[in-house]
Every structure is written in C-alpha cells, then in structure tokens.
C-alpha cells in the first residue's frame, strides 16, 4: 500500500478547467461579466479615499474622506484618550516593574500640549468644518475637559502606586460617579465618534449628490484594510459602507456592495494625480464582476431553494419554498437534512463572504467531535448509503468523438 501522496494530473486538469487558471471557464465567465458591466458606475472605497469610476474609460473622480481631511485625527486624539488611559493601567498589570510610569508621563505631556493648543478659534477658523458650525465652542470645552481629567487621573496614579487599576479607570475617568466626574468620558467618546460620523456623512452626502449617480446599477467595492486588521470586513462593521448605503437613500441594492479586504489599494489621493487609481479600474471591475457572476449562479442552480438575503431575519430553519430566504447558513439537523444542506450550497454561492468549500465544513467537524474523532462513525451526507452504480470504464476521446 502506497504511503506517499500521488496527485492525479487528470483530476487536477479537470479542476483547472473550471477554476485556478487564467484560461479557465470560470475566468472566462468573469471576463464576460466584466465586459457586460463596463458602462456601469463603480465606486471604490479605500481606507482614506472614495473613487468614482463613471464607466466607458472616463478618469476617476476621487474624494478624500478620512485621513487627509481636517478634524479626523484631532477628534480621534480625544476619542483615544479613554483607551490610552486604560492601556496604561493594563501595562501596569502586565509589567508591574514601574515601566508604565514613563508611558503615563508621556501621555500627560501630550495631553497638556494638545490642551494648550485647543481653542474655539482652532475649531472654527483652522479646522473649520461645516458640519461643526455653531458647536466649535462646545467642542473646545469638551476637549479641554477630557484632557484635564486624563492628566489629573494619571498624576494621581503616579503619586500613589496602589491607585492605578482597571476599576479606578472606570470609576474615576470613564464612568463616574457623576458627583466627582461631571461628564463621564464614556460620553465624550460617544460624542467624538458621532462628530466624526457627522462630518463624514455630511461631506459624502454633498459629494455623492453632486455626482447624480444611478444608484440602482452602481457597483460598490470596499477595498483593502479598513482600520485595524480585523475591522470593517462586513457591511455591518464597516462605517463607510453603512454611510454609502444611507447616502443612496435606499436606492443601492444591498447585494451590489462588496467588502474586499485583500483587493489592491491605490495610494492616498494627493488632490492632483489620478493615474494610479485609474490603472486599477480594470482590476476592480473584474473583481466585482467575477464575484457577482458566481453569486448569480445561485438562482440558476438552486431555484426553488431558499435564497440568500442579508436583510432577511436570521431563522433557525429555512422555510421550504421558492419565496423563502435565509441571512446565514442554516443549521443542519441530520445527514439527510437535504433542505438545509442544499440551501447551504446556494448560500455559499450567493453570499460573497463565504468560501465555496465551506458549505458543510462546520458540520463535518462537529460530527467528528461528537464521535470521538473517529471518521468511520460519521455519516457522510451524499456518499454513505447512496445507490451509486459500479465503476464503468471511461470512453477514450469521448469529447472529440461526439457528433
């Protein structure tokens, strides 16, 4: 009996005929879909810019919406004071050798410098965001208050070695009690995040409205990393994706918005040169079109089974019938639960978040856990107990000899 693996070139060739090859049938379907979508408006969102590709070879129009705009980093500095103070406390708990003290002192100094630079004039005349009009004085007072509270808290921690811990951070900086903390810093974090969202949405609504988009046919791709490495990988967790859906006033079909964390990203827009962004348009159009072309196979292959609909309320079991839908992979009740099993095949095609090979992987692993990791005790749906006929010899050159 052989123990060394011997791949089958013929079966691998069959695999590559449909996928994993630039000349595969799947790749050619993607090319056809890309050509069919060449005139549709395409919106690409990176971590800092939005590019609108109108179609037909027109150069992109780009709007910087985050990192290169006024106010975002300044507000983020205040938003981050809560986690920064909590981080110093966590550092003390993890390394009680006193090394946290230099970090506390560094944060105090940075906070003091920011507080001294802060003023109503800073927010009104230099940052000068239309979305903040009339609130500049309140924002300046909030910034001053939050920095002062952080400095006072950290000075107390430096004076008293036993003072600093997570409970103190919550009690004396983040949450209250209100008698000692007029405005809990938790509320400041909410306010700063809201102000950032207010400015972002205000500018994007104005920008998108000026484009006069055909939202119903728009293709939207959120490309690359959004914030920390694990953030923004679903529509629900991606702030800009949610803003775009809202800005469309319900006209953008939900399925038209894709999150692509591994897609290429053009450099931050400098306000002048769109060449690098323009060069990526074919790749973006092909990526979006390929994903959607595969998703469209769901109806072709599984009409009559529950379709994938992200707006559908999650249900414990799919309902039988062509009008039913599921928002997630349905649970599998048994190895012969063919409604759930086949619905999963449709879901992995239609839901861009899914791996096609992942339709029943979780069920297989659970069956192994339930059976002491003995594969012989597991029922393989679609294999065990099915009446497959005996092997028959393949007809040589069948493809070329067919009439």
mmCIF file of C-alpha atoms in Angstrom:
data_model
loop_
_atom_site.group_PDB
_atom_site.id
_atom_site.type_symbol
_atom_site.label_atom_id
_atom_site.label_comp_id
_atom_site.label_asym_id
_atom_site.label_seq_id
_atom_site.Cartn_x
_atom_site.Cartn_y
_atom_site.Cartn_z
ATOM 1 C CA UNK A 1 0.000 0.000 0.000
ATOM 2 C CA UNK A 2 1.430 3.378 -1.005
ATOM 3 C CA UNK A 3 2.033 5.934 1.751
ATOM 4 C CA UNK A 4 3.456 8.773 -0.333
ATOM 5 C CA UNK A 5 0.851 11.023 -1.988
ATOM 6 C CA UNK A 6 0.487 10.812 -5.751
ATOM 7 C CA UNK A 7 -1.706 13.557 -7.233
ATOM 8 C CA UNK A 8 -3.794 12.782 -10.293
ATOM 9 C CA UNK A 9 -2.868 15.097 -13.179
ATOM 10 C CA UNK A 10 -6.150 14.242 -14.885
ATOM 11 C CA UNK A 11 -8.349 15.240 -11.951
ATOM 12 C CA UNK A 12 -6.234 18.340 -11.346
ATOM 13 C CA UNK A 13 -6.685 19.141 -15.006
ATOM 14 C CA UNK A 14 -10.450 18.906 -14.558
ATOM 15 C CA UNK A 15 -10.191 21.247 -11.542
ATOM 16 C CA UNK A 16 -8.177 23.764 -13.555
ATOM 17 C CA UNK A 17 -10.582 23.588 -16.471
ATOM 18 C CA UNK A 18 -13.160 25.414 -14.368
ATOM 19 C CA UNK A 19 -11.039 27.317 -11.848
ATOM 20 C CA UNK A 20 -7.494 28.205 -10.701
ATOM 21 C CA UNK A 21 -6.355 29.153 -14.196
ATOM 22 C CA UNK A 22 -6.340 32.363 -16.221
ATOM 23 C CA UNK A 23 -7.875 30.397 -19.115
ATOM 24 C CA UNK A 24 -10.432 28.524 -17.031
ATOM 25 C CA UNK A 25 -14.162 28.511 -17.739
ATOM 26 C CA UNK A 26 -14.711 30.488 -14.539
ATOM 27 C CA UNK A 27 -12.173 33.117 -15.597
ATOM 28 C CA UNK A 28 -13.862 33.473 -18.965
ATOM 29 C CA UNK A 29 -17.223 33.934 -17.258
ATOM 30 C CA UNK A 30 -15.612 36.721 -15.194
ATOM 31 C CA UNK A 31 -14.346 38.363 -18.391
ATOM 32 C CA UNK A 32 -17.801 38.255 -19.951
ATOM 33 C CA UNK A 33 -19.351 39.716 -16.805
ATOM 34 C CA UNK A 34 -16.711 42.444 -16.686
ATOM 35 C CA UNK A 35 -17.465 43.419 -20.281
ATOM 36 C CA UNK A 36 -21.186 43.487 -19.533
ATOM 37 C CA UNK A 37 -20.544 45.862 -16.599
ATOM 38 C CA UNK A 38 -18.114 48.189 -18.397
ATOM 39 C CA UNK A 39 -20.530 51.127 -18.541
ATOM 40 C CA UNK A 40 -21.899 50.850 -15.007
ATOM 41 C CA UNK A 41 -20.758 53.328 -12.334
ATOM 42 C CA UNK A 42 -18.206 51.791 -9.965
ATOM 43 C CA UNK A 43 -17.461 53.199 -6.507
ATOM 44 C CA UNK A 44 -14.263 52.036 -4.809
ATOM 45 C CA UNK A 45 -13.670 52.855 -1.139
ATOM 46 C CA UNK A 46 -10.173 52.598 0.350
ATOM 47 C CA UNK A 47 -9.078 53.430 3.900
ATOM 48 C CA UNK A 48 -8.881 57.106 3.022
ATOM 49 C CA UNK A 49 -10.467 57.848 -0.366
ATOM 50 C CA UNK A 50 -13.533 57.192 -2.491
ATOM 51 C CA UNK A 51 -13.066 56.853 -6.244
ATOM 52 C CA UNK A 52 -15.967 57.046 -8.661
ATOM 53 C CA UNK A 53 -15.355 55.351 -12.000
ATOM 54 C CA UNK A 54 -18.191 56.546 -14.214
ATOM 55 C CA UNK A 55 -17.521 53.889 -16.864
ATOM 56 C CA UNK A 56 -16.645 53.962 -20.523
ATOM 57 C CA UNK A 57 -12.992 54.806 -19.850
ATOM 58 C CA UNK A 58 -13.645 58.120 -18.090
ATOM 59 C CA UNK A 59 -10.977 59.030 -15.498
ATOM 60 C CA UNK A 60 -11.966 58.519 -11.860
ATOM 61 C CA UNK A 61 -13.215 61.299 -9.635
ATOM 62 C CA UNK A 62 -11.714 60.971 -6.153
ATOM 63 C CA UNK A 63 -12.795 62.357 -2.806
ATOM 64 C CA UNK A 64 -10.539 62.089 0.257
ATOM 65 C CA UNK A 65 -12.823 61.369 3.172
ATOM 66 C CA UNK A 66 -10.787 60.435 6.221
ATOM 67 C CA UNK A 67 -7.061 60.616 6.811
ATOM 68 C CA UNK A 68 -6.361 63.636 4.621
ATOM 69 C CA UNK A 69 -9.281 65.706 5.874
ATOM 70 C CA UNK A 70 -9.349 68.234 8.685
ATOM 71 C CA UNK A 71 -10.599 67.263 12.086
ATOM 72 C CA UNK A 72 -10.474 63.461 11.899
ATOM 73 C CA UNK A 73 -7.150 62.954 13.654
ATOM 74 C CA UNK A 74 -7.845 65.789 16.088
ATOM 75 C CA UNK A 75 -11.108 64.168 17.169
ATOM 76 C CA UNK A 76 -9.526 60.723 17.187
ATOM 77 C CA UNK A 77 -6.898 62.050 19.622
ATOM 78 C CA UNK A 78 -9.691 62.762 22.103
ATOM 79 C CA UNK A 79 -11.596 59.551 21.322
ATOM 80 C CA UNK A 80 -8.440 57.594 22.066
ATOM 81 C CA UNK A 81 -7.777 59.130 25.464
ATOM 82 C CA UNK A 82 -10.101 56.633 27.128
ATOM 83 C CA UNK A 83 -8.356 53.580 25.655
ATOM 84 C CA UNK A 84 -4.971 55.262 26.225
ATOM 85 C CA UNK A 85 -5.571 55.671 29.955
ATOM 86 C CA UNK A 86 -6.938 52.125 30.179
ATOM 87 C CA UNK A 87 -3.854 50.890 28.309
ATOM 88 C CA UNK A 88 -1.509 52.430 30.859
ATOM 89 C CA UNK A 89 -3.432 50.614 33.594
ATOM 90 C CA UNK A 90 -3.206 47.362 31.648
ATOM 91 C CA UNK A 91 0.552 47.862 31.176
ATOM 92 C CA UNK A 92 0.942 48.219 34.933
ATOM 93 C CA UNK A 93 -0.969 44.964 35.478
ATOM 94 C CA UNK A 94 1.133 43.098 32.902
ATOM 95 C CA UNK A 95 4.525 44.549 33.889
ATOM 96 C CA UNK A 96 4.434 45.838 37.482
ATOM 97 C CA UNK A 97 8.115 46.846 37.303
ATOM 98 C CA UNK A 98 7.316 50.534 37.031
ATOM 99 C CA UNK A 99 7.889 50.826 33.281
ATOM 100 C CA UNK A 100 4.316 52.068 32.906
ATOM 101 C CA UNK A 101 5.256 55.288 34.687
ATOM 102 C CA UNK A 102 7.176 56.697 31.718
ATOM 103 C CA UNK A 103 4.190 55.987 29.466
ATOM 104 C CA UNK A 104 1.858 57.757 31.886
ATOM 105 C CA UNK A 105 4.185 60.756 31.930
ATOM 106 C CA UNK A 106 4.377 60.756 28.120
ATOM 107 C CA UNK A 107 0.590 60.720 27.850
ATOM 108 C CA UNK A 108 0.299 63.563 30.376
ATOM 109 C CA UNK A 109 2.714 65.697 28.367
ATOM 110 C CA UNK A 110 0.962 65.017 25.051
ATOM 111 C CA UNK A 111 -2.423 65.767 26.604
ATOM 112 C CA UNK A 112 -1.151 69.021 28.120
ATOM 113 C CA UNK A 113 0.283 70.154 24.781
ATOM 114 C CA UNK A 114 -2.973 69.343 22.987
ATOM 115 C CA UNK A 115 -4.986 71.176 25.630
ATOM 116 C CA UNK A 116 -2.848 74.295 25.312
ATOM 117 C CA UNK A 117 -3.297 74.281 21.524
ATOM 118 C CA UNK A 118 -7.043 73.760 21.808
ATOM 119 C CA UNK A 119 -9.393 76.735 21.481
ATOM 120 C CA UNK A 120 -12.678 77.745 19.924
ATOM 121 C CA UNK A 121 -10.689 79.511 17.195
ATOM 122 C CA UNK A 122 -8.835 76.298 16.365
ATOM 123 C CA UNK A 123 -12.110 74.515 15.610
ATOM 124 C CA UNK A 124 -13.837 77.498 13.991
ATOM 125 C CA UNK A 125 -11.050 79.039 11.892
ATOM 126 C CA UNK A 126 -8.439 76.350 11.229
ATOM 127 C CA UNK A 127 -10.279 73.022 11.290
ATOM 128 C CA UNK A 128 -13.403 74.860 10.132
ATOM 129 C CA UNK A 129 -15.741 72.011 9.265
ATOM 130 C CA UNK A 130 -19.205 72.899 8.031
ATOM 131 C CA UNK A 131 -20.710 70.017 9.988
ATOM 132 C CA UNK A 132 -19.421 71.552 13.251
ATOM 133 C CA UNK A 133 -20.724 75.046 12.603
ATOM 134 C CA UNK A 134 -22.157 76.578 15.779
ATOM 135 C CA UNK A 135 -20.647 73.903 18.038
ATOM 136 C CA UNK A 136 -16.987 74.978 17.954
ATOM 137 C CA UNK A 137 -17.059 76.425 21.462
ATOM 138 C CA UNK A 138 -18.672 73.303 22.902
ATOM 139 C CA UNK A 139 -16.129 71.083 21.155
ATOM 140 C CA UNK A 140 -13.245 73.148 22.533
ATOM 141 C CA UNK A 141 -14.654 72.901 26.059
ATOM 142 C CA UNK A 142 -15.111 69.140 25.690
ATOM 143 C CA UNK A 143 -11.510 68.713 24.519
ATOM 144 C CA UNK A 144 -10.161 70.806 27.392
ATOM 145 C CA UNK A 145 -12.244 68.914 29.957
ATOM 146 C CA UNK A 146 -11.265 65.461 28.670
ATOM 147 C CA UNK A 147 -7.554 66.265 28.585
ATOM 148 C CA UNK A 148 -7.626 67.781 32.079
ATOM 149 C CA UNK A 149 -9.406 64.744 33.518
ATOM 150 C CA UNK A 150 -6.837 62.414 31.922
ATOM 151 C CA UNK A 151 -3.922 64.446 33.295
ATOM 152 C CA UNK A 152 -5.409 64.601 36.801
ATOM 153 C CA UNK A 153 -6.109 60.868 36.804
ATOM 154 C CA UNK A 154 -2.609 59.964 35.633
ATOM 155 C CA UNK A 155 -0.953 62.345 38.118
ATOM 156 C CA UNK A 156 -2.868 60.594 40.879
ATOM 157 C CA UNK A 157 -1.633 57.252 39.552
ATOM 158 C CA UNK A 158 1.967 58.459 39.588
ATOM 159 C CA UNK A 159 1.627 59.734 43.176
ATOM 160 C CA UNK A 160 0.005 56.571 44.514
ATOM 161 C CA UNK A 161 1.457 53.248 43.332
ATOM 162 C CA UNK A 162 -1.609 51.344 44.544
ATOM 163 C CA UNK A 163 -4.167 53.580 42.844
ATOM 164 C CA UNK A 164 -3.972 52.624 39.197
ATOM 165 C CA UNK A 165 -6.070 49.663 38.068
ATOM 166 C CA UNK A 166 -8.988 48.985 35.742
ATOM 167 C CA UNK A 167 -11.555 49.673 38.457
ATOM 168 C CA UNK A 168 -10.069 53.117 39.072
ATOM 169 C CA UNK A 169 -10.101 53.870 35.349
ATOM 170 C CA UNK A 170 -13.797 53.045 35.182
ATOM 171 C CA UNK A 171 -14.708 54.765 38.431
ATOM 172 C CA UNK A 172 -12.683 57.951 38.189
ATOM 173 C CA UNK A 173 -12.278 58.544 34.442
ATOM 174 C CA UNK A 174 -14.655 56.639 32.214
ATOM 175 C CA UNK A 175 -17.946 56.212 34.053
ATOM 176 C CA UNK A 176 -18.203 58.301 37.207
ATOM 177 C CA UNK A 177 -19.628 58.623 39.848
ATOM 178 C CA UNK A 178 -21.247 61.717 38.407
ATOM 179 C CA UNK A 179 -20.700 63.746 41.578
ATOM 180 C CA UNK A 180 -16.947 63.600 41.038
ATOM 181 C CA UNK A 181 -16.992 63.429 37.238
ATOM 182 C CA UNK A 182 -19.491 65.913 35.766
ATOM 183 C CA UNK A 183 -19.300 64.313 32.311
ATOM 184 C CA UNK A 184 -18.171 60.660 32.169
ATOM 185 C CA UNK A 185 -15.532 60.212 29.491
ATOM 186 C CA UNK A 186 -17.613 57.371 28.043
ATOM 187 C CA UNK A 187 -19.951 60.138 26.871
ATOM 188 C CA UNK A 188 -17.041 62.056 25.382
ATOM 189 C CA UNK A 189 -16.067 59.006 23.311
ATOM 190 C CA UNK A 190 -19.625 58.730 22.015
ATOM 191 C CA UNK A 191 -19.649 62.452 21.185
ATOM 192 C CA UNK A 192 -16.333 62.388 19.316
ATOM 193 C CA UNK A 193 -17.241 59.297 17.327
ATOM 194 C CA UNK A 194 -20.586 60.894 16.476
ATOM 195 C CA UNK A 195 -18.916 64.126 15.371
ATOM 196 C CA UNK A 196 -16.569 62.174 13.105
ATOM 197 C CA UNK A 197 -19.522 60.347 11.592
ATOM 198 C CA UNK A 198 -21.457 63.606 11.258
ATOM 199 C CA UNK A 199 -18.644 65.223 9.283
ATOM 200 C CA UNK A 200 -18.042 62.121 7.154
ATOM 201 C CA UNK A 201 -21.707 61.719 6.251
ATOM 202 C CA UNK A 202 -22.183 65.463 5.634
ATOM 203 C CA UNK A 203 -19.319 65.604 3.136
ATOM 204 C CA UNK A 204 -20.218 62.327 1.397
ATOM 205 C CA UNK A 205 -23.882 63.236 1.031
ATOM 206 C CA UNK A 206 -22.874 66.523 -0.574
ATOM 207 C CA UNK A 207 -20.281 64.865 -2.823
ATOM 208 C CA UNK A 208 -22.437 61.955 -3.950
ATOM 209 C CA UNK A 209 -25.467 64.159 -4.549
ATOM 210 C CA UNK A 210 -23.340 66.255 -6.908
ATOM 211 C CA UNK A 211 -22.462 63.132 -8.939
ATOM 212 C CA UNK A 212 -26.110 62.381 -9.792
ATOM 213 C CA UNK A 213 -25.481 58.623 -9.637
ATOM 214 C CA UNK A 214 -27.674 55.851 -10.986
ATOM 215 C CA UNK A 215 -27.580 54.092 -7.630
ATOM 216 C CA UNK A 216 -29.764 51.200 -8.761
ATOM 217 C CA UNK A 217 -26.990 49.965 -11.092
ATOM 218 C CA UNK A 218 -23.965 51.169 -9.094
ATOM 219 C CA UNK A 219 -21.205 48.715 -8.225
ATOM 220 C CA UNK A 220 -19.546 49.369 -4.846
ATOM 221 C CA UNK A 221 -16.286 47.813 -3.670
ATOM 222 C CA UNK A 222 -14.695 48.486 -0.277
ATOM 223 C CA UNK A 223 -11.053 47.626 -0.935
ATOM 224 C CA UNK A 224 -8.194 46.802 1.399
ATOM 225 C CA UNK A 225 -7.787 47.103 5.145
ATOM 226 C CA UNK A 226 -10.183 49.383 6.988
ATOM 227 C CA UNK A 227 -8.699 50.436 10.320
ATOM 228 C CA UNK A 228 -7.285 47.649 12.451
ATOM 229 C CA UNK A 229 -6.626 44.347 10.646
ATOM 230 C CA UNK A 230 -9.814 42.672 11.869
ATOM 231 C CA UNK A 231 -12.135 45.659 11.327
ATOM 232 C CA UNK A 232 -14.673 46.501 8.649
ATOM 233 C CA UNK A 233 -14.812 43.099 6.941
ATOM 234 C CA UNK A 234 -18.626 43.068 6.830
ATOM 235 C CA UNK A 235 -21.119 45.723 5.793
ATOM 236 C CA UNK A 236 -22.413 45.818 9.354
ATOM 237 C CA UNK A 237 -18.962 46.549 10.796
ATOM 238 C CA UNK A 238 -17.773 48.956 8.083
ATOM 239 C CA UNK A 239 -18.721 52.546 8.877
ATOM 240 C CA UNK A 240 -18.177 53.919 5.369
ATOM 241 C CA UNK A 241 -20.163 51.080 3.787
ATOM 242 C CA UNK A 242 -23.085 51.907 6.053
ATOM 243 C CA UNK A 243 -22.804 55.607 5.195
ATOM 244 C CA UNK A 244 -22.821 54.843 1.451
ATOM 245 C CA UNK A 245 -25.932 52.716 1.783
ATOM 246 C CA UNK A 246 -27.597 55.522 3.722
ATOM 247 C CA UNK A 247 -26.441 58.215 1.293
ATOM 248 C CA UNK A 248 -28.071 56.302 -1.566
ATOM 249 C CA UNK A 249 -31.392 56.779 0.281
ATOM 250 C CA UNK A 250 -32.185 53.115 -0.152
ATOM 251 C CA UNK A 251 -31.576 53.053 -3.912
ATOM 252 C CA UNK A 252 -28.331 50.988 -3.794
ATOM 253 C CA UNK A 253 -29.184 47.261 -3.822
ATOM 254 C CA UNK A 254 -27.532 45.684 -0.823
ATOM 255 C CA UNK A 255 -26.010 42.879 -2.887
ATOM 256 C CA UNK A 256 -24.181 45.476 -5.026
ATOM 257 C CA UNK A 257 -21.874 46.441 -2.143
ATOM 258 C CA UNK A 258 -18.933 44.096 -1.647
ATOM 259 C CA UNK A 259 -16.206 44.112 1.013
ATOM 260 C CA UNK A 260 -12.839 43.021 -0.402
ATOM 261 C CA UNK A 261 -10.151 43.202 2.332
ATOM 262 C CA UNK A 262 -7.475 41.741 0.040
ATOM 263 C CA UNK A 263 -8.150 43.900 -3.008
ATOM 264 C CA UNK A 264 -5.361 46.216 -4.218
ATOM 265 C CA UNK A 265 -5.485 49.807 -2.996
ATOM 266 C CA UNK A 266 -4.329 52.923 -4.836
ATOM 267 C CA UNK A 267 -2.163 55.423 -2.891
ATOM 268 C CA UNK A 268 -3.830 58.168 -0.883
ATOM 269 C CA UNK A 269 -5.061 60.821 -3.288
ATOM 270 C CA UNK A 270 -2.875 63.942 -3.323
ATOM 271 C CA UNK A 271 -5.518 66.106 -4.963
ATOM 272 C CA UNK A 272 -3.940 66.063 -8.427
ATOM 273 C CA UNK A 273 -2.817 62.712 -9.856
ATOM 274 C CA UNK A 274 -5.397 60.018 -10.612
ATOM 275 C CA UNK A 275 -3.144 57.819 -12.780
ATOM 276 C CA UNK A 276 -2.574 55.054 -10.229
ATOM 277 C CA UNK A 277 -6.245 54.932 -9.311
ATOM 278 C CA UNK A 278 -7.214 54.866 -12.992
ATOM 279 C CA UNK A 279 -4.795 51.997 -13.647
ATOM 280 C CA UNK A 280 -6.627 49.816 -11.117
ATOM 281 C CA UNK A 281 -10.086 50.265 -12.643
ATOM 282 C CA UNK A 282 -9.942 47.066 -14.764
ATOM 283 C CA UNK A 283 -8.880 45.017 -11.735
ATOM 284 C CA UNK A 284 -11.679 46.479 -9.621
ATOM 285 C CA UNK A 285 -14.316 45.910 -12.300
ATOM 286 C CA UNK A 286 -13.120 42.347 -12.865
ATOM 287 C CA UNK A 287 -13.108 41.554 -9.136
ATOM 288 C CA UNK A 288 -16.638 42.854 -8.590
ATOM 289 C CA UNK A 289 -17.960 41.238 -11.766
ATOM 290 C CA UNK A 290 -16.369 37.850 -11.031
ATOM 291 C CA UNK A 291 -17.824 37.683 -7.529
ATOM 292 C CA UNK A 292 -21.284 38.680 -8.718
ATOM 293 C CA UNK A 293 -21.186 36.332 -11.721
ATOM 294 C CA UNK A 294 -20.602 33.422 -9.349
ATOM 295 C CA UNK A 295 -23.325 34.667 -6.994
ATOM 296 C CA UNK A 296 -25.760 34.811 -9.914
ATOM 297 C CA UNK A 297 -25.296 31.064 -10.411
ATOM 298 C CA UNK A 298 -27.261 30.530 -7.194
ATOM 299 C CA UNK A 299 -30.624 31.157 -8.841
ATOM 300 C CA UNK A 300 -29.632 29.220 -11.954
ATOM 301 C CA UNK A 301 -28.594 26.158 -9.972
ATOM 302 C CA UNK A 302 -30.882 26.200 -6.941
ATOM 303 C CA UNK A 303 -34.124 27.901 -7.917
ATOM 304 C CA UNK A 304 -36.797 26.651 -5.526
ATOM 305 C CA UNK A 305 -34.474 26.515 -2.511
ATOM 306 C CA UNK A 306 -34.273 29.400 -0.020
ATOM 307 C CA UNK A 307 -32.142 32.199 -1.459
ATOM 308 C CA UNK A 308 -29.519 34.211 0.409
ATOM 309 C CA UNK A 309 -30.862 37.585 1.527
ATOM 310 C CA UNK A 310 -28.727 39.568 4.027
ATOM 311 C CA UNK A 311 -31.767 41.642 5.006
ATOM 312 C CA UNK A 312 -33.707 38.535 5.986
ATOM 313 C CA UNK A 313 -34.116 37.973 9.715
ATOM 314 C CA UNK A 314 -31.988 35.036 10.820
ATOM 315 C CA UNK A 315 -34.069 31.918 11.304
ATOM 316 C CA UNK A 316 -33.272 28.633 12.979
ATOM 317 C CA UNK A 317 -34.520 26.655 9.986
ATOM 318 C CA UNK A 318 -35.042 27.597 6.330
ATOM 319 C CA UNK A 319 -38.660 27.516 5.186
ATOM 320 C CA UNK A 320 -39.409 25.323 2.206
ATOM 321 C CA UNK A 321 -40.456 27.110 -0.965
ATOM 322 C CA UNK A 322 -39.054 29.412 -3.666
ATOM 323 C CA UNK A 323 -40.058 32.645 -1.897
ATOM 324 C CA UNK A 324 -38.203 31.915 1.345
ATOM 325 C CA UNK A 325 -34.779 33.290 2.222
ATOM 326 C CA UNK A 326 -32.022 32.985 4.817
ATOM 327 C CA UNK A 327 -29.486 35.515 6.090
ATOM 328 C CA UNK A 328 -26.912 32.976 7.266
ATOM 329 C CA UNK A 329 -26.017 29.334 6.766
ATOM 330 C CA UNK A 330 -28.902 27.314 8.240
ATOM 331 C CA UNK A 331 -28.216 24.652 10.877
ATOM 332 C CA UNK A 332 -28.161 21.031 9.711
ATOM 333 C CA UNK A 333 -30.450 18.695 11.630
ATOM 334 C CA UNK A 334 -29.183 15.354 10.311
ATOM 335 C CA UNK A 335 -27.120 13.836 7.487
ATOM 336 C CA UNK A 336 -30.307 13.588 5.410
ATOM 337 C CA UNK A 337 -31.498 17.155 6.068
ATOM 338 C CA UNK A 338 -31.404 17.957 2.358
ATOM 339 C CA UNK A 339 -33.341 21.213 2.621
ATOM 340 C CA UNK A 340 -30.665 22.707 4.899
ATOM 341 C CA UNK A 341 -27.759 21.026 3.111
ATOM 342 C CA UNK A 342 -28.811 22.202 -0.355
ATOM 343 C CA UNK A 343 -29.741 25.646 0.930
ATOM 344 C CA UNK A 344 -26.160 25.895 2.191
ATOM 345 C CA UNK A 345 -24.899 25.205 -1.340
ATOM 346 C CA UNK A 346 -26.958 28.136 -2.555
ATOM 347 C CA UNK A 347 -25.789 30.373 0.308
ATOM 348 C CA UNK A 348 -22.072 29.811 -0.360
ATOM 349 C CA UNK A 349 -22.629 30.818 -3.978
ATOM 350 C CA UNK A 350 -24.763 33.888 -3.300
ATOM 351 C CA UNK A 351 -23.091 35.220 -0.132
ATOM 352 C CA UNK A 352 -19.768 36.882 -1.092
ATOM 353 C CA UNK A 353 -18.461 36.380 2.464
ATOM 354 C CA UNK A 354 -18.469 32.603 2.138
ATOM 355 C CA UNK A 355 -15.887 30.150 0.873
ATOM 356 C CA UNK A 356 -17.433 27.819 -1.681
ATOM 357 C CA UNK A 357 -15.735 24.887 0.026
ATOM 358 C CA UNK A 358 -17.157 25.833 3.420
ATOM 359 C CA UNK A 359 -20.764 24.739 2.925
ATOM 360 C CA UNK A 360 -20.600 21.851 5.400
ATOM 361 C CA UNK A 361 -17.122 22.057 6.940
ATOM 362 C CA UNK A 362 -18.504 23.102 10.326
ATOM 363 C CA UNK A 363 -20.971 20.198 10.285
ATOM 364 C CA UNK A 364 -18.209 17.709 9.445
ATOM 365 C CA UNK A 365 -16.004 18.960 12.272
ATOM 366 C CA UNK A 366 -18.896 18.846 14.758
ATOM 367 C CA UNK A 367 -19.711 15.266 13.740
ATOM 368 C CA UNK A 368 -16.104 14.286 14.399
ATOM 369 C CA UNK A 369 -16.163 15.949 17.820
ATOM 370 C CA UNK A 370 -19.411 14.155 18.638
ATOM 371 C CA UNK A 371 -17.907 10.808 17.574
ATOM 372 C CA UNK A 372 -14.521 10.948 19.357
ATOM 373 C CA UNK A 373 -12.741 11.999 16.151
ATOM 374 C CA UNK A 374 -13.451 8.612 14.536
ATOM 375 C CA UNK A 375 -14.243 9.252 10.835
ATOM 376 C CA UNK A 376 -15.697 5.726 10.495
ATOM 377 C CA UNK A 377 -18.559 6.618 12.851
ATOM 378 C CA UNK A 378 -19.519 9.741 10.875
ATOM 379 C CA UNK A 379 -22.224 9.655 8.201
ATOM 380 C CA UNK A 380 -21.057 11.465 5.067
ATOM 381 C CA UNK A 381 -24.146 13.097 3.501
ATOM 382 C CA UNK A 382 -24.456 12.299 -0.173
ATOM 383 C CA UNK A 383 -21.928 9.458 -0.002
ATOM 384 C CA UNK A 384 -22.804 6.899 2.646
ATOM 385 C CA UNK A 385 -25.827 4.801 1.765
ATOM 386 C CA UNK A 386 -26.328 6.292 -1.697
ATOM 387 C CA UNK A 387 -27.009 3.850 -4.573
ATOM 388 C CA UNK A 388 -24.074 4.712 -6.806
ATOM 389 C CA UNK A 389 -23.624 2.228 -9.686
ATOM 390 C CA UNK A 390 -20.442 0.256 -10.152
ATOM 391 C CA UNK A 391 -17.495 1.877 -11.930
ATOM 392 C CA UNK A 392 -17.727 1.918 -15.693
ATOM 393 C CA UNK A 393 -14.720 2.440 -17.985
ATOM 394 C CA UNK A 394 -14.364 5.907 -19.496
ATOM 395 C CA UNK A 395 -14.758 6.194 -23.257
ATOM 396 C CA UNK A 396 -11.425 7.319 -24.792
ATOM 397 C CA UNK A 397 -11.551 10.682 -26.519
ATOM 398 C CA UNK A 398 -15.260 10.997 -25.808
ATOM 399 C CA UNK A 399 -15.182 14.775 -26.153
ATOM 400 C CA UNK A 400 -13.594 14.710 -29.574
ATOM 401 C CA UNK A 401 -15.637 11.804 -30.916
ATOM 402 C CA UNK A 402 -19.020 13.282 -30.021
ATOM 403 C CA UNK A 403 -21.079 14.359 -33.042
#
